mmCIF file of C-alpha atoms in Angstrom:
data_model
loop_
_atom_site.group_PDB
_atom_site.id
_atom_site.type_symbol
_atom_site.label_atom_id
_atom_site.label_comp_id
_atom_site.label_asym_id
_atom_site.label_seq_id
_atom_site.Cartn_x
_atom_site.Cartn_y
_atom_site.Cartn_z
ATOM 1 C CA UNK Q 1 -70.927 -44.084 23.038
ATOM 2 C CA UNK Q 2 -70.776 -46.697 20.321
ATOM 3 C CA UNK Q 3 -67.939 -46.382 17.844
ATOM 4 C CA UNK Q 4 -69.587 -48.761 15.381
ATOM 5 C CA UNK Q 5 -71.742 -47.509 12.567
ATOM 6 C CA UNK Q 6 -75.408 -47.869 13.466
ATOM 7 C CA UNK Q 7 -77.555 -49.377 10.718
ATOM 8 C CA UNK Q 8 -80.907 -47.567 10.536
ATOM 9 C CA UNK Q 9 -82.185 -49.424 7.471
ATOM 10 C CA UNK Q 10 -85.913 -50.081 7.787
ATOM 11 C CA UNK Q 11 -86.051 -48.279 11.115
ATOM 12 C CA UNK Q 12 -88.438 -45.436 11.947
ATOM 13 C CA UNK Q 13 -86.578 -42.242 12.902
ATOM 14 C CA UNK Q 14 -87.764 -39.824 15.593
ATOM 15 C CA UNK Q 15 -86.571 -36.431 16.812
ATOM 16 C CA UNK Q 16 -85.630 -35.866 20.433
ATOM 17 C CA UNK Q 17 -83.345 -32.952 21.457
ATOM 18 C CA UNK Q 18 -82.157 -34.647 24.660
ATOM 19 C CA UNK Q 19 -80.248 -37.860 24.017
ATOM 20 C CA UNK Q 20 -78.038 -37.639 27.121
ATOM 21 C CA UNK Q 21 -80.265 -39.799 29.334
ATOM 22 C CA UNK Q 22 -80.412 -43.578 28.994
ATOM 23 C CA UNK Q 23 -84.207 -43.391 29.010
ATOM 24 C CA UNK Q 24 -85.885 -40.760 26.850
ATOM 25 C CA UNK Q 25 -89.448 -39.515 26.450
ATOM 26 C CA UNK Q 26 -90.548 -38.419 23.008
ATOM 27 C CA UNK Q 27 -92.522 -35.212 22.560
ATOM 28 C CA UNK Q 28 -96.299 -35.479 22.374
ATOM 29 C CA UNK Q 29 -96.235 -34.931 18.610
ATOM 30 C CA UNK Q 30 -93.599 -37.626 18.052
ATOM 31 C CA UNK Q 31 -95.334 -39.922 20.548
ATOM 32 C CA UNK Q 32 -98.660 -39.542 18.764
ATOM 33 C CA UNK Q 33 -97.016 -40.342 15.439
ATOM 34 C CA UNK Q 34 -95.371 -43.399 16.965
ATOM 35 C CA UNK Q 35 -98.520 -44.733 18.640
ATOM 36 C CA UNK Q 36 -101.383 -43.668 16.386
ATOM 37 C CA UNK Q 37 -99.849 -43.435 12.916
ATOM 38 C CA UNK Q 38 -97.093 -46.050 12.928
ATOM 39 C CA UNK Q 39 -98.732 -48.201 15.621
ATOM 40 C CA UNK Q 40 -95.396 -49.330 17.015
ATOM 41 C CA UNK Q 41 -95.236 -51.598 20.044
ATOM 42 C CA UNK Q 42 -92.986 -51.945 23.121
ATOM 43 C CA UNK Q 43 -89.858 -53.911 22.316
ATOM 44 C CA UNK Q 44 -89.487 -52.547 18.793
ATOM 45 C CA UNK Q 45 -86.304 -50.691 17.919
ATOM 46 C CA UNK Q 46 -86.340 -47.108 16.638
ATOM 47 C CA UNK Q 47 -83.774 -44.538 15.550
ATOM 48 C CA UNK Q 48 -83.574 -41.157 17.265
ATOM 49 C CA UNK Q 49 -81.664 -38.005 16.352
ATOM 50 C CA UNK Q 50 -81.204 -34.770 18.275
ATOM 51 C CA UNK Q 51 -80.640 -32.686 15.126
ATOM 52 C CA UNK Q 52 -77.204 -31.516 16.268
ATOM 53 C CA UNK Q 53 -75.025 -34.446 15.328
ATOM 54 C CA UNK Q 54 -76.127 -37.507 17.288
ATOM 55 C CA UNK Q 55 -77.995 -40.607 16.198
ATOM 56 C CA UNK Q 56 -79.145 -43.253 18.657
ATOM 57 C CA UNK Q 57 -80.701 -46.680 18.467
ATOM 58 C CA UNK Q 58 -83.348 -47.250 21.117
ATOM 59 C CA UNK Q 59 -85.899 -49.837 22.223
ATOM 60 C CA UNK Q 60 -89.460 -48.730 22.931
ATOM 61 C CA UNK Q 61 -90.513 -49.239 26.558
ATOM 62 C CA UNK Q 62 -93.994 -47.734 26.681
ATOM 63 C CA UNK Q 63 -95.880 -46.542 23.604
ATOM 64 C CA UNK Q 64 -98.277 -43.777 24.611
ATOM 65 C CA UNK Q 65 -99.594 -41.002 22.343
ATOM 66 C CA UNK Q 66 -99.017 -38.488 25.140
ATOM 67 C CA UNK Q 67 -95.496 -39.594 26.039
ATOM 68 C CA UNK Q 68 -93.664 -42.569 24.535
ATOM 69 C CA UNK Q 69 -90.569 -43.768 26.378
ATOM 70 C CA UNK Q 70 -87.559 -45.668 25.068
ATOM 71 C CA UNK Q 71 -84.195 -46.861 26.350
ATOM 72 C CA UNK Q 72 -81.026 -45.931 24.459
ATOM 73 C CA UNK Q 73 -78.962 -48.877 23.195
ATOM 74 C CA UNK Q 74 -76.211 -47.110 21.246
ATOM 75 C CA UNK Q 75 -75.243 -43.546 20.370
ATOM 76 C CA UNK Q 76 -73.211 -42.329 17.446
ATOM 77 C CA UNK Q 77 -71.990 -38.822 16.646
ATOM 78 C CA UNK Q 78 -71.166 -37.368 13.258
ATOM 79 C CA UNK Q 79 -69.066 -34.309 12.538
ATOM 80 C CA UNK Q 80 -70.462 -31.479 10.463
ATOM 81 C CA UNK Q 81 -69.263 -30.953 6.914
ATOM 82 C CA UNK Q 82 -66.028 -29.034 6.479
ATOM 83 C CA UNK Q 83 -67.974 -26.278 4.715
ATOM 84 C CA UNK Q 84 -71.285 -24.559 5.443
ATOM 85 C CA UNK Q 85 -73.936 -23.837 2.814
ATOM 86 C CA UNK Q 86 -76.379 -21.015 3.542
ATOM 87 C CA UNK Q 87 -79.198 -20.698 0.998
ATOM 88 C CA UNK Q 88 -80.959 -17.323 0.945
ATOM 89 C CA UNK Q 89 -84.086 -17.800 -1.149
ATOM 90 C CA UNK Q 90 -87.138 -15.667 -1.888
ATOM 91 C CA UNK Q 91 -90.313 -17.613 -0.985
ATOM 92 C CA UNK Q 92 -92.373 -18.439 -4.065
ATOM 93 C CA UNK Q 93 -95.919 -17.219 -4.683
ATOM 94 C CA UNK Q 94 -97.058 -20.830 -4.440
ATOM 95 C CA UNK Q 95 -95.799 -21.841 -1.002
ATOM 96 C CA UNK Q 96 -95.891 -25.506 -2.034
ATOM 97 C CA UNK Q 97 -92.930 -24.895 -4.338
ATOM 98 C CA UNK Q 98 -90.902 -23.258 -1.570
ATOM 99 C CA UNK Q 99 -91.764 -26.122 0.763
ATOM 100 C CA UNK Q 100 -90.575 -28.550 -1.921
ATOM 101 C CA UNK Q 101 -87.249 -26.738 -2.031
ATOM 102 C CA UNK Q 102 -86.890 -26.915 1.765
ATOM 103 C CA UNK Q 103 -87.483 -30.650 1.705
ATOM 104 C CA UNK Q 104 -85.014 -31.354 -1.099
ATOM 105 C CA UNK Q 105 -82.358 -28.963 0.233
ATOM 106 C CA UNK Q 106 -82.517 -30.720 3.598
ATOM 107 C CA UNK Q 107 -82.015 -34.060 1.888
ATOM 108 C CA UNK Q 108 -79.006 -32.568 0.078
ATOM 109 C CA UNK Q 109 -77.386 -31.385 3.313
ATOM 110 C CA UNK Q 110 -77.921 -27.608 3.459
ATOM 111 C CA UNK Q 111 -76.924 -26.108 6.817
ATOM 112 C CA UNK Q 112 -78.888 -22.852 6.881
ATOM 113 C CA UNK Q 113 -81.843 -21.284 5.042
ATOM 114 C CA UNK Q 114 -83.058 -17.693 5.092
ATOM 115 C CA UNK Q 115 -86.324 -16.667 3.390
ATOM 116 C CA UNK Q 116 -85.593 -13.409 1.540
ATOM 117 C CA UNK Q 117 -88.176 -10.697 0.878
ATOM 118 C CA UNK Q 118 -87.297 -8.753 -2.271
ATOM 119 C CA UNK Q 119 -88.746 -5.836 -4.257
ATOM 120 C CA UNK Q 120 -90.372 -8.227 -6.723
ATOM 121 C CA UNK Q 121 -91.518 -10.769 -4.136
ATOM 122 C CA UNK Q 122 -95.124 -11.888 -4.559
ATOM 123 C CA UNK Q 123 -95.078 -13.617 -1.177
ATOM 124 C CA UNK Q 124 -94.000 -11.571 1.823
ATOM 125 C CA UNK Q 125 -95.509 -13.640 4.645
ATOM 126 C CA UNK Q 126 -94.624 -17.209 5.596
ATOM 127 C CA UNK Q 127 -95.552 -19.547 8.447
ATOM 128 C CA UNK Q 128 -92.254 -20.633 10.033
ATOM 129 C CA UNK Q 129 -93.928 -23.286 12.201
ATOM 130 C CA UNK Q 130 -95.072 -25.250 9.147
ATOM 131 C CA UNK Q 131 -91.735 -24.798 7.381
ATOM 132 C CA UNK Q 132 -89.909 -26.048 10.472
ATOM 133 C CA UNK Q 133 -92.014 -29.217 10.452
ATOM 134 C CA UNK Q 134 -91.097 -29.816 6.815
ATOM 135 C CA UNK Q 135 -87.398 -29.503 7.609
ATOM 136 C CA UNK Q 136 -87.766 -31.866 10.548
ATOM 137 C CA UNK Q 137 -89.624 -34.483 8.501
ATOM 138 C CA UNK Q 138 -87.054 -34.270 5.693
ATOM 139 C CA UNK Q 139 -84.176 -34.627 8.178
ATOM 140 C CA UNK Q 140 -85.688 -37.802 9.614
ATOM 141 C CA UNK Q 141 -86.602 -39.248 6.225
ATOM 142 C CA UNK Q 142 -83.083 -38.750 4.871
ATOM 143 C CA UNK Q 143 -81.453 -39.938 8.144
ATOM 144 C CA UNK Q 144 -79.523 -36.714 8.608
ATOM 145 C CA UNK Q 145 -78.145 -35.873 12.027
ATOM 146 C CA UNK Q 146 -78.167 -32.094 11.617
ATOM 147 C CA UNK Q 147 -81.380 -30.104 11.340
ATOM 148 C CA UNK Q 148 -80.945 -27.079 9.046
ATOM 149 C CA UNK Q 149 -81.262 -23.682 10.699
ATOM 150 C CA UNK Q 150 -84.311 -21.804 9.450
ATOM 151 C CA UNK Q 151 -83.889 -18.078 9.983
ATOM 152 C CA UNK Q 152 -86.757 -15.566 10.158
ATOM 153 C CA UNK Q 153 -87.743 -13.983 6.851
ATOM 154 C CA UNK Q 154 -85.757 -10.813 6.213
ATOM 155 C CA UNK Q 155 -85.913 -7.954 3.717
ATOM 156 C CA UNK Q 156 -83.158 -7.865 1.120
ATOM 157 C CA UNK Q 157 -81.599 -4.594 2.251
ATOM 158 C CA UNK Q 158 -81.407 -5.745 5.871
ATOM 159 C CA UNK Q 159 -79.896 -9.091 4.941
ATOM 160 C CA UNK Q 160 -77.134 -7.528 2.853
ATOM 161 C CA UNK Q 161 -76.216 -5.252 5.756
ATOM 162 C CA UNK Q 162 -75.743 -8.138 8.179
ATOM 163 C CA UNK Q 163 -73.550 -10.402 6.029
ATOM 164 C CA UNK Q 164 -70.125 -10.877 7.678
ATOM 165 C CA UNK Q 165 -67.392 -9.330 5.543
ATOM 166 C CA UNK Q 166 -65.337 -12.532 5.453
ATOM 167 C CA UNK Q 167 -68.156 -14.612 3.927
ATOM 168 C CA UNK Q 168 -68.243 -15.424 0.222
ATOM 169 C CA UNK Q 169 -71.600 -14.413 -1.271
ATOM 170 C CA UNK Q 170 -72.966 -15.525 -4.635
ATOM 171 C CA UNK Q 171 -76.019 -14.059 -6.361
ATOM 172 C CA UNK Q 172 -77.837 -15.850 -9.173
ATOM 173 C CA UNK Q 173 -79.799 -13.438 -11.356
ATOM 174 C CA UNK Q 174 -80.982 -13.119 -14.953
ATOM 175 C CA UNK Q 175 -79.844 -9.549 -15.677
ATOM 176 C CA UNK Q 176 -77.413 -9.009 -18.519
ATOM 177 C CA UNK Q 177 -73.732 -8.862 -17.727
ATOM 178 C CA UNK Q 178 -70.762 -11.115 -17.303
ATOM 179 C CA UNK Q 179 -71.384 -14.029 -14.960
ATOM 180 C CA UNK Q 180 -69.281 -17.078 -14.224
ATOM 181 C CA UNK Q 181 -70.804 -20.444 -13.434
ATOM 182 C CA UNK Q 182 -70.990 -21.428 -9.783
ATOM 183 C CA UNK Q 183 -68.840 -24.485 -10.530
ATOM 184 C CA UNK Q 184 -66.089 -22.267 -11.929
ATOM 185 C CA UNK Q 185 -65.749 -19.770 -9.099
ATOM 186 C CA UNK Q 186 -66.822 -21.605 -5.948
ATOM 187 C CA UNK Q 187 -63.710 -22.935 -4.121
ATOM 188 C CA UNK Q 188 -64.396 -26.419 -2.794
ATOM 189 C CA UNK Q 189 -64.274 -26.717 0.973
ATOM 190 C CA UNK Q 190 -65.314 -23.131 1.671
ATOM 191 C CA UNK Q 191 -68.478 -21.690 3.179
ATOM 192 C CA UNK Q 192 -70.977 -20.231 0.731
ATOM 193 C CA UNK Q 193 -73.961 -17.911 0.923
ATOM 194 C CA UNK Q 194 -76.068 -18.184 -2.236
ATOM 195 C CA UNK Q 195 -78.896 -15.766 -2.966
ATOM 196 C CA UNK Q 196 -81.790 -16.780 -5.207
ATOM 197 C CA UNK Q 197 -84.434 -14.202 -6.122
ATOM 198 C CA UNK Q 198 -88.224 -14.331 -6.592
ATOM 199 C CA UNK Q 199 -90.177 -15.165 -9.751
ATOM 200 C CA UNK Q 200 -89.619 -11.597 -10.990
ATOM 201 C CA UNK Q 201 -85.878 -11.832 -10.266
ATOM 202 C CA UNK Q 202 -83.858 -9.379 -8.201
ATOM 203 C CA UNK Q 203 -84.330 -5.707 -9.019
ATOM 204 C CA UNK Q 204 -81.476 -3.724 -10.524
ATOM 205 C CA UNK Q 205 -81.154 -1.823 -7.243
ATOM 206 C CA UNK Q 206 -80.800 -5.082 -5.324
ATOM 207 C CA UNK Q 207 -78.196 -6.370 -7.762
ATOM 208 C CA UNK Q 208 -76.176 -3.169 -7.301
ATOM 209 C CA UNK Q 209 -76.492 -3.358 -3.508
ATOM 210 C CA UNK Q 210 -75.226 -6.928 -3.545
ATOM 211 C CA UNK Q 211 -72.354 -6.004 -5.839
ATOM 212 C CA UNK Q 212 -71.395 -3.152 -3.504
ATOM 213 C CA UNK Q 213 -71.216 -5.716 -0.697
ATOM 214 C CA UNK Q 214 -68.831 -7.769 -2.851
ATOM 215 C CA UNK Q 215 -71.176 -10.532 -3.978
ATOM 216 C CA UNK Q 216 -70.255 -12.495 -7.083
ATOM 217 C CA UNK Q 217 -72.803 -12.799 -9.902
ATOM 218 C CA UNK Q 218 -73.238 -16.410 -10.979
ATOM 219 C CA UNK Q 219 -74.958 -18.352 -13.704
ATOM 220 C CA UNK Q 220 -76.749 -21.644 -13.057
ATOM 221 C CA UNK Q 221 -76.953 -22.640 -16.713
ATOM 222 C CA UNK Q 222 -78.239 -21.400 -20.031
ATOM 223 C CA UNK Q 223 -81.945 -21.762 -19.220
ATOM 224 C CA UNK Q 224 -84.191 -19.604 -17.081
ATOM 225 C CA UNK Q 225 -85.063 -21.596 -13.963
ATOM 226 C CA UNK Q 226 -87.890 -21.327 -11.482
ATOM 227 C CA UNK Q 227 -86.860 -20.011 -8.077
ATOM 228 C CA UNK Q 228 -87.025 -23.381 -6.319
ATOM 229 C CA UNK Q 229 -85.277 -25.146 -9.202
ATOM 230 C CA UNK Q 230 -82.455 -22.606 -9.258
ATOM 231 C CA UNK Q 231 -82.014 -22.924 -5.497
ATOM 232 C CA UNK Q 232 -81.787 -26.711 -5.676
ATOM 233 C CA UNK Q 233 -79.370 -26.572 -8.632
ATOM 234 C CA UNK Q 234 -77.128 -24.318 -6.527
ATOM 235 C CA UNK Q 235 -77.256 -26.771 -3.607
ATOM 236 C CA UNK Q 236 -76.305 -29.662 -5.850
ATOM 237 C CA UNK Q 237 -73.552 -27.624 -7.509
ATOM 238 C CA UNK Q 238 -71.879 -26.976 -4.167
ATOM 239 C CA UNK Q 239 -72.253 -30.634 -3.178
ATOM 240 C CA UNK Q 240 -70.731 -31.957 -6.400
ATOM 241 C CA UNK Q 241 -67.857 -29.477 -6.269
ATOM 242 C CA UNK Q 242 -66.997 -30.667 -2.789
ATOM 243 C CA UNK Q 243 -66.990 -34.294 -3.891
ATOM 244 C CA UNK Q 244 -63.905 -33.411 -5.897
ATOM 245 C CA UNK Q 245 -61.909 -33.037 -2.673
ATOM 246 C CA UNK Q 246 -63.203 -36.267 -1.216
#
């Protein structure tokens, strides 16, 4: 395994779960993209990630839309962040806005995402296959080596029940009451579960259920934000707070 930093500038990135072999075969979907969309040729170099921490530089051997092969030149592993960010977000009525959040959160480094179905949710059904493709594309575009975990959609009550007791949970809502800013109460370097509600916000019952679980009410600023905006602000807040510890 190469210990030098691999430069992927200007290189097309592909996803392949198995990077253990010296010669790899891309999936049919990735192969089709390589051959028919990008029109790459044998001899060209590509980047490949397995989504669980490894990047590789490879040379194309045979470019075929049904099964493109390449030989691995170098591999490089990257450790996960010292903290884990789990965003629990109610899908928006317009699925395009939720998909936008998934893309941007992936670029920002989120580790886990759970679609949350709440009392006021206007969207209760999602297509995980399409959302998974968006995460994958965003991972490759941003040259990440870890693919975020996308959990199945879950109802609010069920999610609250399954949260491990040791996890810190933050809930952003618009109801009246004392709330600290996320920047003030989130300890840098620690795992965080952040819940963002639907367009109609969390219900009072849901807020009380979360409080009973020990969640901390947070503010994301003085203005009322759209669901996807609030979720991205929370992601960035955690990222910037962790920059303080290097």
